[in-house]
Short mmCIF file of C-alpha atoms in Angstrom, two decimals:
data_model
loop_
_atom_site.label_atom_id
_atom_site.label_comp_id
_atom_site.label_asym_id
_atom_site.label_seq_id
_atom_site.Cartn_x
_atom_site.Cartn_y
_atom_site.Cartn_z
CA UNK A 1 14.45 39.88 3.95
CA UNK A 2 16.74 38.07 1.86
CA UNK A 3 20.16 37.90 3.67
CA UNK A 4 23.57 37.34 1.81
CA UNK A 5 24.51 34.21 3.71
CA UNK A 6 20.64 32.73 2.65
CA UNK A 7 21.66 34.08 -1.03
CA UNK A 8 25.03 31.85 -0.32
CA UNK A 9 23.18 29.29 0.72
CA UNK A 10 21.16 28.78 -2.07
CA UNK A 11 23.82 29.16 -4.62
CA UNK A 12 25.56 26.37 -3.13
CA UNK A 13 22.70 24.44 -3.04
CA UNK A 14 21.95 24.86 -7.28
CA UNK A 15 25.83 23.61 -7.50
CA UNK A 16 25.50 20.43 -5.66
CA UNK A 17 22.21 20.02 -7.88
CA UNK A 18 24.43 20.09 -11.07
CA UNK A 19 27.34 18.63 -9.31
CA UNK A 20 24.86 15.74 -8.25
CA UNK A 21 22.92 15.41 -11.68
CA UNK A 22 26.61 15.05 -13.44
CA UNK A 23 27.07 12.44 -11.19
CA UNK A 24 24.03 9.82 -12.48
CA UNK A 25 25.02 10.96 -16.01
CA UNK A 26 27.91 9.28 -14.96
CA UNK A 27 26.74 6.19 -13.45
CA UNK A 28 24.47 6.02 -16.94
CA UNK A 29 25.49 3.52 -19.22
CA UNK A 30 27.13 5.29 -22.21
CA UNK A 31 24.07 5.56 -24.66
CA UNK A 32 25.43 7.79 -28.03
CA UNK A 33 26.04 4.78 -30.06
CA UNK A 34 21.93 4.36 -30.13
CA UNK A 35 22.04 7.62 -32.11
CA UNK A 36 22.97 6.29 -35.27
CA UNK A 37 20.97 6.70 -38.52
CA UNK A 38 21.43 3.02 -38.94
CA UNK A 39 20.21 1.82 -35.62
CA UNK A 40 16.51 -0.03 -35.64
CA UNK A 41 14.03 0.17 -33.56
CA UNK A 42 14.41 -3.00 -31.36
CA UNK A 43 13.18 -5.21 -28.51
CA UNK A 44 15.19 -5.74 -25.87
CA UNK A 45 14.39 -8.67 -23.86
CA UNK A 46 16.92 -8.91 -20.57
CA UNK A 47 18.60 -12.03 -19.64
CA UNK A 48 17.06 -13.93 -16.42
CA UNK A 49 20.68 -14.07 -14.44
CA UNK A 50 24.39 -12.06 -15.34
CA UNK A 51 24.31 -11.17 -18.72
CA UNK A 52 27.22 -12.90 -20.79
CA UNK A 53 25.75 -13.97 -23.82
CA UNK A 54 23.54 -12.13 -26.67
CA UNK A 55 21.29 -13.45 -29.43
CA UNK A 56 20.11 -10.34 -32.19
CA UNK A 57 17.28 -12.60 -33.74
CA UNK A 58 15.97 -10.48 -36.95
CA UNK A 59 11.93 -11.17 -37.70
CA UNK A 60 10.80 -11.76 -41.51
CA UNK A 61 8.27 -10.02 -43.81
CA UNK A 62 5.23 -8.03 -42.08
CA UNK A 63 6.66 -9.27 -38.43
CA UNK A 64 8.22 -7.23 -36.09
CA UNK A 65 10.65 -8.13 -33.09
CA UNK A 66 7.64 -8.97 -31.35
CA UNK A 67 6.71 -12.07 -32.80
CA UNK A 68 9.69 -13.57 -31.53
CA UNK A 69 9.21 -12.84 -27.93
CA UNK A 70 7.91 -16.26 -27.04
CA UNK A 71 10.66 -18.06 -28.32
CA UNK A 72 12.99 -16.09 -26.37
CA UNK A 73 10.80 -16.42 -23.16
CA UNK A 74 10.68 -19.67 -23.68
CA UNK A 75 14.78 -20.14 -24.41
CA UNK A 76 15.61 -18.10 -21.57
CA UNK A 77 13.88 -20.43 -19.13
CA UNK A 78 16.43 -23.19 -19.42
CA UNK A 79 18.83 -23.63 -17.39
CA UNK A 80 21.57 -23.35 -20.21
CA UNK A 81 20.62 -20.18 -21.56
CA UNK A 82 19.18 -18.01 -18.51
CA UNK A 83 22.47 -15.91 -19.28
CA UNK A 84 21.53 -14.66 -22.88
CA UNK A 85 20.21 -11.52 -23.66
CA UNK A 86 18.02 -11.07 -26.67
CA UNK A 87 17.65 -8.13 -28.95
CA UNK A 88 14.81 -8.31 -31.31
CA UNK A 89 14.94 -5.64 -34.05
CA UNK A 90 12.25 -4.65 -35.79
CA UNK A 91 11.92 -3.53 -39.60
CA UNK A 92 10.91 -0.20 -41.02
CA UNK A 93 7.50 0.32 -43.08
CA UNK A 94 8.39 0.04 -46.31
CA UNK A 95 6.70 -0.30 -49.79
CA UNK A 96 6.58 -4.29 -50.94
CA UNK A 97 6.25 -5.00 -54.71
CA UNK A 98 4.87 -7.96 -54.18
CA UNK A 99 2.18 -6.50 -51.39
CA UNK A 100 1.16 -4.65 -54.16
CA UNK A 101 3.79 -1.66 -53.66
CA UNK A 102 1.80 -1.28 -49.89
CA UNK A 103 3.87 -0.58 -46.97
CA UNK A 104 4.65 -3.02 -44.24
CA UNK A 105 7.71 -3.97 -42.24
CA UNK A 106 10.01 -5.29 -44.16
CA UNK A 107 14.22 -5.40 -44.29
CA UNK A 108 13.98 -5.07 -48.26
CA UNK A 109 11.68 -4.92 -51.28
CA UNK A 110 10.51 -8.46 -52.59
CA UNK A 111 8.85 -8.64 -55.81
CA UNK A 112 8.05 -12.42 -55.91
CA UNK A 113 8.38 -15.21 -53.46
CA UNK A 114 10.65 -17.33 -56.77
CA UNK A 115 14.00 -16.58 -57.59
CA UNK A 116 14.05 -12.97 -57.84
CA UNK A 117 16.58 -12.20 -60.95
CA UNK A 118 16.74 -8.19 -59.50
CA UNK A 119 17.23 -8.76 -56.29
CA UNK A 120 16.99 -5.11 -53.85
CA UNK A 121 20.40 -5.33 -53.28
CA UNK A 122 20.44 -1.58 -52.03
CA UNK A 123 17.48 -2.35 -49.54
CA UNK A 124 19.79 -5.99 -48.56
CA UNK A 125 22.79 -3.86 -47.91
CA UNK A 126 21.00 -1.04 -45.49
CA UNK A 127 19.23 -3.87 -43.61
CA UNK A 128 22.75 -5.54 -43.38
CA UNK A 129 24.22 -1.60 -41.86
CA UNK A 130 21.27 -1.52 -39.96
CA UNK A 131 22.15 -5.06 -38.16
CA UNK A 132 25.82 -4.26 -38.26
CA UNK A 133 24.69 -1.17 -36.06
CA UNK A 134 23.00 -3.34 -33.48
CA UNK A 135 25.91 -5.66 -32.93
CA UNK A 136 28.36 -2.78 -32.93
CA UNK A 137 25.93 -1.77 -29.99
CA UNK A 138 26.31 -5.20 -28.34
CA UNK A 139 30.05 -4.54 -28.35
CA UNK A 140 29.91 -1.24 -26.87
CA UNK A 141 28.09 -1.98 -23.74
CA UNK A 142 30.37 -5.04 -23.33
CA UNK A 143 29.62 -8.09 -24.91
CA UNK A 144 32.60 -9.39 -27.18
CA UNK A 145 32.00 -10.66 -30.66
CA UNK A 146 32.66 -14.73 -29.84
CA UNK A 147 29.52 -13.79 -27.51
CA UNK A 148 26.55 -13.01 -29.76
CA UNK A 149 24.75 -15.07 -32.14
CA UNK A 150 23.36 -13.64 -34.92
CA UNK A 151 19.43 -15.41 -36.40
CA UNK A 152 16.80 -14.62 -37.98
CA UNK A 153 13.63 -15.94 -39.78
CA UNK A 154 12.72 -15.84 -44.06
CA UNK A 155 14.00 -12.24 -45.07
CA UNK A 156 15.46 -11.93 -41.27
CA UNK A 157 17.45 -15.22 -42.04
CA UNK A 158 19.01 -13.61 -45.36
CA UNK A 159 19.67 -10.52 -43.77
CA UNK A 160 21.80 -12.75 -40.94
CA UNK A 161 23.26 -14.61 -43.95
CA UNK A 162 24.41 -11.39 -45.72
CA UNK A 163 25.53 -9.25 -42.24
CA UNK A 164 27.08 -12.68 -40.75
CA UNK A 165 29.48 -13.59 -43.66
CA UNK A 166 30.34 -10.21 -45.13
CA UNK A 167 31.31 -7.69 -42.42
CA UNK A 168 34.60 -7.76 -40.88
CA UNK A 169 33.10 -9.23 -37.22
CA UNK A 170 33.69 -12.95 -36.65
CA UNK A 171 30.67 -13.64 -34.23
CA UNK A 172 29.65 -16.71 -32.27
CA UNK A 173 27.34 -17.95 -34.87
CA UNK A 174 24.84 -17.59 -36.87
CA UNK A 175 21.17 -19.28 -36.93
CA UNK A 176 19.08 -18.61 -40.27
CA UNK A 177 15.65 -20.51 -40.60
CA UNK A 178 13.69 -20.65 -43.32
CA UNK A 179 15.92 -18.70 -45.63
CA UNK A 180 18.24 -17.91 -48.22
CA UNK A 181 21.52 -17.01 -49.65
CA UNK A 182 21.49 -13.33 -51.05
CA UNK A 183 23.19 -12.53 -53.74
CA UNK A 184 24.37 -15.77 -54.87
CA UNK A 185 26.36 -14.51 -58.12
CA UNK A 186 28.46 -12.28 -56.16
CA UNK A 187 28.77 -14.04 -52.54
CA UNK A 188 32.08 -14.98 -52.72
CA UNK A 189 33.65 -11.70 -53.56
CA UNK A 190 31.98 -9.93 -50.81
CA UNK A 191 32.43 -13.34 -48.04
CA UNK A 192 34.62 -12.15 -45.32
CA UNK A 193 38.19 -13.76 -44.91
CA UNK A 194 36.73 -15.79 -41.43
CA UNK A 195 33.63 -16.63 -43.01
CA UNK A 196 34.19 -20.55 -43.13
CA UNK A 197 34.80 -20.51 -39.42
CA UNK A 198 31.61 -19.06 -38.46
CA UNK A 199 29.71 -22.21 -36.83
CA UNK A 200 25.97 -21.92 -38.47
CA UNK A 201 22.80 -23.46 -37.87
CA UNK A 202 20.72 -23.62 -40.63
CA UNK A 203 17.41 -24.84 -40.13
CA UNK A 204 14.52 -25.46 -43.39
CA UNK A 205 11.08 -27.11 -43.62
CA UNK A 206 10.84 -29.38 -46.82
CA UNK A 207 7.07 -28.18 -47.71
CA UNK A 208 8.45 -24.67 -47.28
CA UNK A 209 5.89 -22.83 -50.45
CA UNK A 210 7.43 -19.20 -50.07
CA UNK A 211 11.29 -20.43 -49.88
CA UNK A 212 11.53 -23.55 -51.38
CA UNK A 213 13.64 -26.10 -49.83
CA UNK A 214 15.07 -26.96 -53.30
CA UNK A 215 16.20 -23.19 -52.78
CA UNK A 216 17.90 -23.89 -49.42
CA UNK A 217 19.81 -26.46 -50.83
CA UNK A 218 21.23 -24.67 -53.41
CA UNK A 219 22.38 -21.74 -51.41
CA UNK A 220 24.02 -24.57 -48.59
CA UNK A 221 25.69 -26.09 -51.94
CA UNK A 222 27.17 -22.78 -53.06
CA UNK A 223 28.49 -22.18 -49.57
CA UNK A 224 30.44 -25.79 -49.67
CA UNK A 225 31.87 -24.82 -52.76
CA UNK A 226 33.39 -21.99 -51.01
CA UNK A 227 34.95 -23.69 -48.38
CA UNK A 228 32.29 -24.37 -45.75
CA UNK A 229 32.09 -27.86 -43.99
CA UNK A 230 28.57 -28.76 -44.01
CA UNK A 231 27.10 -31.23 -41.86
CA UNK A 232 23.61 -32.27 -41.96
CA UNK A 233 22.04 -32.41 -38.97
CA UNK A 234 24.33 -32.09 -36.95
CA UNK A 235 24.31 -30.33 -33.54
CA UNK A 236 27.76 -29.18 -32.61
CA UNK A 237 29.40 -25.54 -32.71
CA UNK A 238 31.46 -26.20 -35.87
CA UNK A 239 30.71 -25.47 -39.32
CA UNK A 240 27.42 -25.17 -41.13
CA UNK A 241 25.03 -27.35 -39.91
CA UNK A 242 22.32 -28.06 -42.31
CA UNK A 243 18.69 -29.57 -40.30
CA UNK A 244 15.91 -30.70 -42.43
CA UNK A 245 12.19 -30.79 -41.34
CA UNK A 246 9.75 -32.80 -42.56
CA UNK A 247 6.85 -30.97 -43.83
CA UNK A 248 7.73 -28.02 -42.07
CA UNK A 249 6.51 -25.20 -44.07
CA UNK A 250 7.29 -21.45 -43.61
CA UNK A 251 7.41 -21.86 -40.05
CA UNK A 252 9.15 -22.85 -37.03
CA UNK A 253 8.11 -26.05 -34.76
CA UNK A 254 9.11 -27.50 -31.57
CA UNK A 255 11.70 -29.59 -33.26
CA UNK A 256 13.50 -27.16 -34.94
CA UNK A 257 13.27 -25.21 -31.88
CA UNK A 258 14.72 -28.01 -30.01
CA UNK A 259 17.45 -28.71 -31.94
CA UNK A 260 18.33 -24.51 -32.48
CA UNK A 261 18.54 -24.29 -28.76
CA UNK A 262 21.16 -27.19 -28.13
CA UNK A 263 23.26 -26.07 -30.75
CA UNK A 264 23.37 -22.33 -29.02
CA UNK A 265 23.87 -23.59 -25.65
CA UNK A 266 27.31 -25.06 -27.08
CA UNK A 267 28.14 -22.22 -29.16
CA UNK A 268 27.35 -19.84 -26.33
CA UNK A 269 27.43 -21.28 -23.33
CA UNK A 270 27.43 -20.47 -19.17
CA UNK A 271 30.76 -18.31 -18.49
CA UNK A 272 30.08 -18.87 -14.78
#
């Protein structure tokens, strides 16, 4: 038979249950900014030693965060950058015009690889809340603005172009290979006030056949005439530095790679 003190007993025990399962929710790390609309799926890929640094490295057309893993493996293994943490988003399936309206991951409709006269600004600007998301993320679990880099690759590296220079975050840097200015008639009215002072490292391939490098230049030209200092090739954490390849064609290579890891051990380096 049940007696009352067992009874008391066991209602004591359900309290310290609840008592003790508030008590992990608190040690938790505080997760309800993942529950916005705007937040992508993403990769997270931890840093090797204390976390102090972040890169958010956005993929291109029909990628996802995936196909970036390697180069962050391979980053975090030096010395100089064991502290950085990368977060590797990937894009929703979406129709393509130029995949012939066929869905596949992409951060906005494209409907040719040439100068697109109607650009998807509307798909450009929910890829850019989408990334804005993430970094506000970043922030809220700790890691100040001056410490995360935004990059990305082809329609990854406009999308860090467009987020990077228009919101009202002044971040480390920014890193866009193999891409483009968006929105080139309107860019300067929606350029943030700090934009200039963003350091950038712009890396392009000179046999590039889906975004030319004639393309590259222009959009690195337009930027000048709003202010930027641009430096080609060079290395350090200060203005836009503009690095040519070679032959390089839609792609990355180990010199590029090289020269993109240098430049972000400067701009975020060791804090210890």
């Amino acid at each position: 038979m049940t007696t009352s003190h067992q009874l008391f007993q066991a209602a004591v025990l359900v309290v310290l249950v609840f008592i003790a399962a508030d008590y992990l929710d608190l040690l938790k790390p505080n997760t309800s900014f993942q529950m916005s609309a705007n937040t992508p799926e993403f990769l997270e890929v931890p840093a090797l030693t204390k976390h102090t640094a972040t890169v958010i490295f956005i993929h291109g057309l029909g990628d996802t965060g995936y196909g970036w893993k390697p180069v962050a493996d391979m980053f975090q293994k030096d010395a100089g950058l064991g502290h950085v943490k990368w977060v590797l988003p990937h894009a929703p399936n979406i129709p393509v015009t130029i995949n012939q309206g066929e869905a596949m991951p992409a951060w906005y409709d494209i409907a040719t690889f040439g100068r697109d006269k109607d650009e998807d600004e509307e798909g450009m600007m929910k890829a850019k809340r989408a990334i804005t998301a993430l970094i506000e993320r970043e922030v809220a679990t700790g890691t100040p603005l001056e410490r995360i880099v935004l990059g990305g690759f082809s329609q990854g590296a406009v999308t860090t172009l467009l987020t990077g220079l228009t919101i009202d975050k002044k971040l480390a840097g920014l890193a866009p290979l193999s891409g483009r200015l968006p929105l080139m008639g309107k860019f300067k009215e929606l350029m943030s006030p700090h934009a200039t002072s963003i350091p950038i490292f712009w890396g392009h391939g000179t046999a590039d056949p889906i975004v030319s490098f004639k393309f590259a230049e222009e959009s690195v030209e337009l930027l000048q005439s709003l202010g930027f200092t641009v430096v080609k090739g060079g290395k350090k954490p200060e203005g836009l530095s503009f690095n040519v390849y070679e032959g390089l064609p839609h792609s990355t290579d180990p010199f590029e790679l090289m020269d993109l890891k240098a430049w972000l051990k400067q701009v975020i380096p060791p804090t210890d």
